[in-house]
Amino acid sequence: MNNYLKISIISAAILLLISCGTQSGLSGFNLFPVSQDQQLGLQVNNQILNDKSQYPLLDEVKYKPVYDYVRNITNKLLNTGKVTYKDDFAWEVRIIDDAQTQNAFCTPGGYIYVYTGLIKYLDSEDQLAGVMGHEIAHAALRHSTRQMTKSYGVQTLLELATGGSSGGTLSQLTQNVVGLSFSRGHETEADAHSVIYLCETDYNAAGAAGFFEKITAAGGSSGQPTFLSTHPNPENRVAKIKAKAQELGCTNGKTYAERYNKIKTMIP
Ligand SMILES: [Zn+2]
């Protein structure tokens, strides 16, 4: 760990001890500086790009229309003015060529990955935008580093930062990031922000609800998308998303099902 980072973490820890209880309304303290999200994201992204067997990428040249399509959705959300760290995080989008996996994830620092299995699973563009909004929110709200703060505890992180005897290393932390399961509180927060982002666009703001309704309808463990392995299903998720859209007075309701289905036919 470099010295700047050590100092940043120690400073953050001291600040935390001083200002305990005066943090924002987001769930969970964050002991890490924002630069840590960026650095972690860069590391994890490099690992993913170097692991073609686990993360086979869809060819960017051959499937340019599909990439353009998914990146346009992402940019529409990023340009709403509602995404924190919009200008600080990478916000790069890549598609993983794996039709069996109905998932998407976003590393800290904004490296977004969408599986072809998810694109095939969904019915309309507002649903995909809703899931993308949810993933963007996890990074923008810095859920991974919040979760790490909670999981590893202040003491461990301080030992890590000062080179103490905890035995943990930063690269070990990195390995846990992609497989990190979010808390139900963070899921609810990401769902709400998905609505906040989509509300500023022409999409049906409750787009994510469509995805979660499909999951619920699928029932049983065999039919459930892989999304739930890292994104646990909070209580009343669909109702909460719809209520949020109503609360914000979101009136646009485009689903763009037709052009979505055209894109689906292009995917292997
Ligand atoms: Zn999630």
XYZ file of C-alpha atoms and ligand atoms in Angstrom:
269
model
C 0.000 0.000 0.000
C 1.402 3.390 -0.859
C 2.037 6.022 1.764
C -0.584 8.404 0.474
C -3.197 5.707 0.874
C -1.999 4.851 4.377
C -2.233 8.469 5.397
C -5.649 8.778 3.749
C -7.033 5.776 5.583
C -5.578 6.858 8.912
C -6.925 10.388 8.408
C -10.318 8.986 7.494
C -10.273 6.776 10.573
C -9.436 9.692 12.835
C -12.125 11.817 11.197
C -14.564 8.981 11.663
C -13.770 8.734 15.351
C -14.211 12.482 15.753
C -17.346 12.868 13.674
C -19.010 9.563 14.467
C -22.730 9.858 14.016
C -22.698 12.995 11.902
C -22.324 11.235 8.554
C -24.852 11.450 5.730
C -28.057 9.457 5.630
C -26.539 6.719 3.483
C -26.386 3.377 5.212
C -23.015 2.630 6.734
C -19.843 4.563 7.402
C -17.084 4.629 4.853
C -13.553 4.597 6.168
C -11.981 4.665 2.737
C -11.138 7.764 0.705
C -12.788 8.057 -2.743
C -9.367 7.422 -4.301
C -9.613 3.934 -2.809
C -12.756 3.196 -4.838
C -10.934 4.362 -7.965
C -7.827 2.304 -7.207
C -9.772 -0.826 -6.280
C -11.851 -0.495 -9.428
C -8.753 -0.224 -11.575
C -7.233 -3.347 -9.970
C -10.399 -5.413 -10.211
C -10.987 -4.278 -13.780
C -7.481 -5.363 -14.781
C -8.059 -8.763 -13.182
C -11.317 -9.184 -15.095
C -9.768 -8.157 -18.414
C -6.967 -10.688 -17.868
C -9.314 -13.554 -17.011
C -10.909 -14.418 -20.344
C -12.077 -17.852 -19.242
C -14.208 -16.524 -16.419
C -15.090 -13.259 -18.132
C -15.239 -13.845 -21.913
C -15.949 -10.443 -23.427
C -18.330 -9.961 -26.320
C -16.307 -8.829 -29.322
C -16.493 -5.021 -29.470
C -15.959 -4.770 -33.215
C -18.302 -7.519 -34.331
C -21.035 -6.454 -31.932
C -20.559 -2.692 -32.127
C -24.319 -1.944 -32.406
C -24.934 -3.859 -29.164
C -22.131 -2.011 -27.342
C -23.349 1.346 -28.695
C -26.845 0.517 -27.538
C -25.846 -0.416 -23.972
C -23.429 2.520 -23.691
C -26.133 4.939 -24.861
C -28.383 3.752 -22.065
C -25.566 4.233 -19.556
C -24.712 7.712 -20.831
C -28.338 8.760 -20.641
C -28.320 7.870 -16.934
C -24.902 9.425 -16.261
C -25.981 12.695 -17.876
C -29.004 13.201 -15.613
C -26.959 15.214 -13.132
C -28.026 12.817 -10.402
C -25.029 10.475 -10.395
C -22.419 11.251 -7.727
C -18.795 10.983 -8.945
C -20.004 11.158 -12.553
C -16.808 12.997 -13.507
C -14.505 11.124 -11.111
C -15.214 7.474 -11.834
C -14.403 5.562 -15.025
C -17.936 4.512 -16.050
C -16.672 2.061 -18.656
C -19.173 -0.481 -19.974
C -18.306 -3.983 -21.158
C -20.453 -6.953 -22.123
C -19.624 -10.500 -21.009
C -20.461 -13.183 -23.561
C -22.213 -15.665 -21.280
C -25.813 -16.452 -22.152
C -26.301 -18.593 -19.034
C -25.692 -15.800 -16.540
C -28.463 -13.266 -15.900
C -26.378 -10.711 -14.089
C -24.650 -7.349 -14.186
C -22.171 -5.786 -11.815
C -20.292 -2.576 -11.312
C -16.937 -2.460 -9.526
C -16.039 0.393 -7.184
C -14.941 3.321 -9.327
C -17.490 2.582 -12.061
C -16.409 -0.334 -14.283
C -19.743 -1.768 -15.437
C -20.217 -5.310 -16.740
C -23.406 -6.701 -18.279
C -23.858 -10.368 -19.196
C -25.500 -11.264 -22.517
C -27.676 -13.632 -20.448
C -29.225 -10.623 -18.704
C -29.887 -8.764 -21.956
C -31.593 -11.861 -23.349
C -33.591 -12.358 -20.153
C -35.140 -8.869 -20.064
C -38.074 -7.678 -22.176
C -37.530 -3.981 -22.724
C -35.020 -1.156 -22.628
C -36.443 0.477 -19.489
C -35.793 -2.780 -17.599
C -32.153 -2.856 -18.694
C -31.830 0.858 -17.900
C -33.320 0.123 -14.477
C -30.743 -2.580 -13.767
C -27.910 -0.383 -15.105
C -29.143 2.417 -12.849
C -29.082 0.015 -9.923
C -25.478 -1.011 -10.718
C -24.353 2.584 -11.252
C -25.863 3.425 -7.855
C -23.799 0.741 -6.088
C -20.626 2.453 -7.344
C -21.858 6.044 -6.966
C -22.962 5.399 -3.383
C -19.664 3.585 -2.727
C -21.389 0.499 -1.382
C -18.387 -1.835 -1.729
C -16.073 0.262 0.401
C -18.879 0.886 2.896
C -19.426 -2.860 3.087
C -15.677 -3.469 3.451
C -15.533 -0.944 6.270
C -18.247 -2.914 8.033
C -16.903 -6.402 7.219
C -13.288 -5.826 8.096
C -13.857 -3.375 10.907
C -12.042 -0.220 11.792
C -9.312 -2.039 13.732
C -8.366 -4.345 10.844
C -8.285 -1.496 8.376
C -6.121 0.568 10.672
C -3.688 -2.350 11.072
C -3.714 -2.821 7.317
C -3.064 0.859 6.752
C -0.216 0.937 9.237
C 1.279 -2.373 8.077
C 0.241 -4.104 11.292
C -0.131 -7.798 11.994
C -3.637 -8.463 10.667
C -2.165 -10.504 7.817
C -4.570 -9.014 5.310
C -3.353 -7.357 2.144
C -5.044 -4.985 -0.211
C -4.997 -7.543 -3.013
C -6.931 -9.947 -0.816
C -9.546 -7.285 -0.361
C -9.609 -6.774 -4.113
C -10.373 -10.424 -4.760
C -13.460 -10.148 -2.607
C -14.899 -7.148 -4.388
C -16.577 -8.827 -7.370
C -18.083 -11.611 -5.291
C -19.091 -9.254 -2.518
C -22.736 -9.667 -1.650
C -24.497 -6.406 -0.947
C -26.705 -5.934 2.113
C -30.451 -5.618 1.751
C -30.150 -2.002 2.896
C -27.743 -1.269 0.057
C -30.053 -3.060 -2.381
C -32.961 -0.850 -1.342
C -30.737 2.219 -1.689
C -29.586 1.175 -5.175
C -33.189 0.486 -6.238
C -34.277 3.949 -5.082
C -31.419 5.611 -6.964
C -32.250 3.660 -10.093
C -35.655 5.385 -9.977
C -34.044 8.769 -9.238
C -31.817 8.441 -12.339
C -34.487 7.069 -14.678
C -37.003 9.703 -13.575
C -34.832 12.335 -15.285
C -35.009 10.472 -18.612
C -37.830 9.457 -20.947
C -37.813 5.921 -19.508
C -40.435 4.352 -17.305
C -38.757 5.263 -13.995
C -39.753 1.959 -12.376
C -37.947 -0.010 -15.089
C -36.018 -2.060 -12.518
C -39.319 -3.281 -11.054
C -40.008 -5.109 -14.309
C -36.842 -7.159 -13.836
C -37.614 -7.991 -10.223
C -41.178 -8.945 -11.102
C -39.745 -11.418 -13.597
C -37.446 -12.843 -10.916
C -40.352 -13.261 -8.521
C -42.445 -14.914 -11.197
C -39.582 -17.328 -11.944
C -39.872 -18.641 -8.354
C -37.867 -21.648 -7.066
C -34.088 -21.700 -6.814
C -33.534 -23.289 -10.236
C -35.325 -20.522 -12.103
C -33.734 -17.620 -10.268
C -31.274 -15.412 -12.110
C -27.671 -15.293 -10.877
C -28.250 -11.623 -10.055
C -29.638 -12.699 -6.678
C -26.372 -14.378 -5.639
C -24.692 -10.998 -5.177
C -27.804 -8.811 -4.916
C -30.086 -10.213 -2.194
C -33.794 -9.527 -2.608
C -35.049 -7.027 -0.018
C -38.628 -6.982 1.282
C -41.308 -5.386 -0.884
C -38.758 -4.485 -3.527
C -41.139 -4.075 -6.458
C -43.686 -2.099 -4.425
C -40.954 0.190 -3.065
C -39.608 0.937 -6.545
C -43.067 1.794 -7.852
C -43.819 3.921 -4.780
C -40.570 5.846 -5.273
C -41.485 6.616 -8.890
C -44.876 7.862 -7.735
C -43.361 9.892 -4.892
C -41.019 11.647 -7.348
C -43.878 12.253 -9.767
C -42.082 10.548 -12.649
C -44.386 10.801 -15.626
C -42.374 9.547 -18.565
C -43.080 5.959 -19.352
C -41.180 4.800 -22.408
C -40.204 1.122 -22.427
C -38.711 0.887 -25.955
C -39.566 -2.807 -26.156
C -39.461 -2.912 -29.936
C -35.914 -1.666 -30.453
C -34.800 -3.702 -27.432
C -36.003 -6.894 -29.036
C -34.113 -6.027 -32.229
C -30.892 -5.761 -30.202
C -31.642 -9.101 -28.530
C -31.698 -10.847 -31.902
C -28.120 -9.635 -32.581
C -26.690 -11.263 -29.462
C -25.146 -14.744 -29.664
Zn -27.595 -4.655 -6.130
